[in-house]
Amino acid sequence: MTDPRSLDKSADSYLWARWLFLRALGLIFFSAFYSLAFQIHGLIGERGVLPAEYYLHQVSSQLGQLEGVWFAPTLFWINASDFALTLVVVAGL
């Protein structure tokens, strides 16, 4: 049978690793959304390389609305304007 006090010590031993991992993961997500902030309008904006609105329209016309949402799950089905793209990036930061 294990001593309950030894379980507390082992749980505390992971505290530093958990703290470091979560901070590193947050830094990775921040850097991803920060770089996306400068690129999103040129890539999938209203006048981008492949506009999100055009892409989603093509997906829904080929597959249908319900299967299109299943194939390409995104919040941009609701609104794919430049403002919505910026809003998603700001929410990610």
Coordinates of C-alpha atoms in Angstrom, one line a residue:
M1 CA 0.0 0.0 0.0
T2 CA 1.3 3.4 -0.8
D3 CA 1.7 6.2 1.6
P4 CA -0.5 9.2 0.8
R5 CA 2.3 11.6 1.6
S6 CA 4.4 10.1 -1.1
L7 CA 1.7 10.8 -3.7
D8 CA 1.7 14.5 -2.7
K9 CA 5.5 14.6 -3.3
S10 CA 5.2 13.0 -6.7
A11 CA 2.4 15.4 -7.8
D12 CA 4.6 18.4 -6.7
S13 CA 7.5 17.1 -8.8
Y14 CA 5.5 17.7 -12.0
L15 CA 4.6 21.3 -11.1
W16 CA 7.7 22.9 -12.7
A17 CA 7.4 20.8 -15.9
R18 CA 3.7 21.6 -16.2
W19 CA 4.3 25.3 -15.6
L20 CA 7.1 25.3 -18.2
F21 CA 5.1 23.3 -20.8
L22 CA 2.1 25.5 -20.6
R23 CA 4.1 28.7 -20.9
A24 CA 6.0 27.3 -23.9
L25 CA 2.7 26.2 -25.6
G26 CA 1.3 29.7 -25.0
L27 CA 4.4 31.2 -26.6
I28 CA 4.0 28.9 -29.6
F29 CA 0.4 29.9 -30.1
F30 CA 1.1 33.6 -29.7
S31 CA 3.9 33.4 -32.3
A32 CA 1.6 31.6 -34.7
F33 CA -1.3 34.1 -34.4
Y34 CA 1.1 37.0 -34.4
S35 CA 2.6 36.0 -37.8
L36 CA -0.9 35.2 -39.1
A37 CA -2.0 38.8 -38.3
F38 CA 0.3 40.1 -41.0
Q39 CA -0.5 37.4 -43.6
I40 CA -4.2 36.6 -43.3
H41 CA -5.6 39.3 -45.6
G42 CA -3.1 38.5 -48.4
L43 CA -3.8 34.8 -48.2
I44 CA -7.5 34.4 -47.5
G45 CA -8.8 37.9 -47.3
E46 CA -11.5 39.3 -49.7
R47 CA -8.8 40.1 -52.3
G48 CA -6.3 37.5 -51.2
V49 CA -4.7 34.6 -53.1
L50 CA -7.6 32.3 -52.3
P51 CA -10.4 34.2 -50.6
A52 CA -12.1 32.3 -47.9
E53 CA -15.5 33.3 -49.0
Y54 CA -14.9 32.1 -52.5
Y55 CA -13.4 28.8 -51.2
L56 CA -16.3 28.1 -48.9
H57 CA -18.8 28.9 -51.7
Q58 CA -17.1 26.4 -54.0
V59 CA -17.0 23.8 -51.2
S60 CA -20.8 24.2 -50.5
S61 CA -21.7 24.2 -54.2
Q62 CA -19.7 20.9 -54.8
L63 CA -20.6 19.0 -51.6
G64 CA -23.7 20.7 -50.3
Q65 CA -24.0 22.9 -47.2
L66 CA -24.1 20.2 -44.5
E67 CA -21.3 18.0 -46.0
G68 CA -19.3 21.2 -46.8
V69 CA -19.3 22.2 -43.2
W70 CA -18.3 18.6 -42.2
F71 CA -15.5 18.7 -44.8
A72 CA -14.2 22.2 -44.0
P73 CA -15.1 23.0 -40.4
T74 CA -14.5 26.7 -39.7
L75 CA -16.1 29.7 -38.1
F76 CA -15.9 31.5 -41.4
W77 CA -19.0 29.8 -42.7
I78 CA -20.8 32.4 -40.6
N79 CA -18.9 35.4 -42.0
A80 CA -15.7 35.4 -44.1
S81 CA -15.1 39.2 -44.4
D82 CA -11.8 40.9 -43.7
F83 CA -13.2 42.1 -40.4
A84 CA -14.1 38.5 -39.3
L85 CA -10.6 37.4 -40.3
T86 CA -9.0 40.1 -38.2
L87 CA -11.4 39.4 -35.3
V88 CA -10.4 35.7 -35.2
V89 CA -6.7 36.6 -35.2
V90 CA -7.2 39.1 -32.4
A91 CA -9.2 36.5 -30.4
G92 CA -6.3 34.1 -30.9
L93 CA -3.8 36.6 -29.5

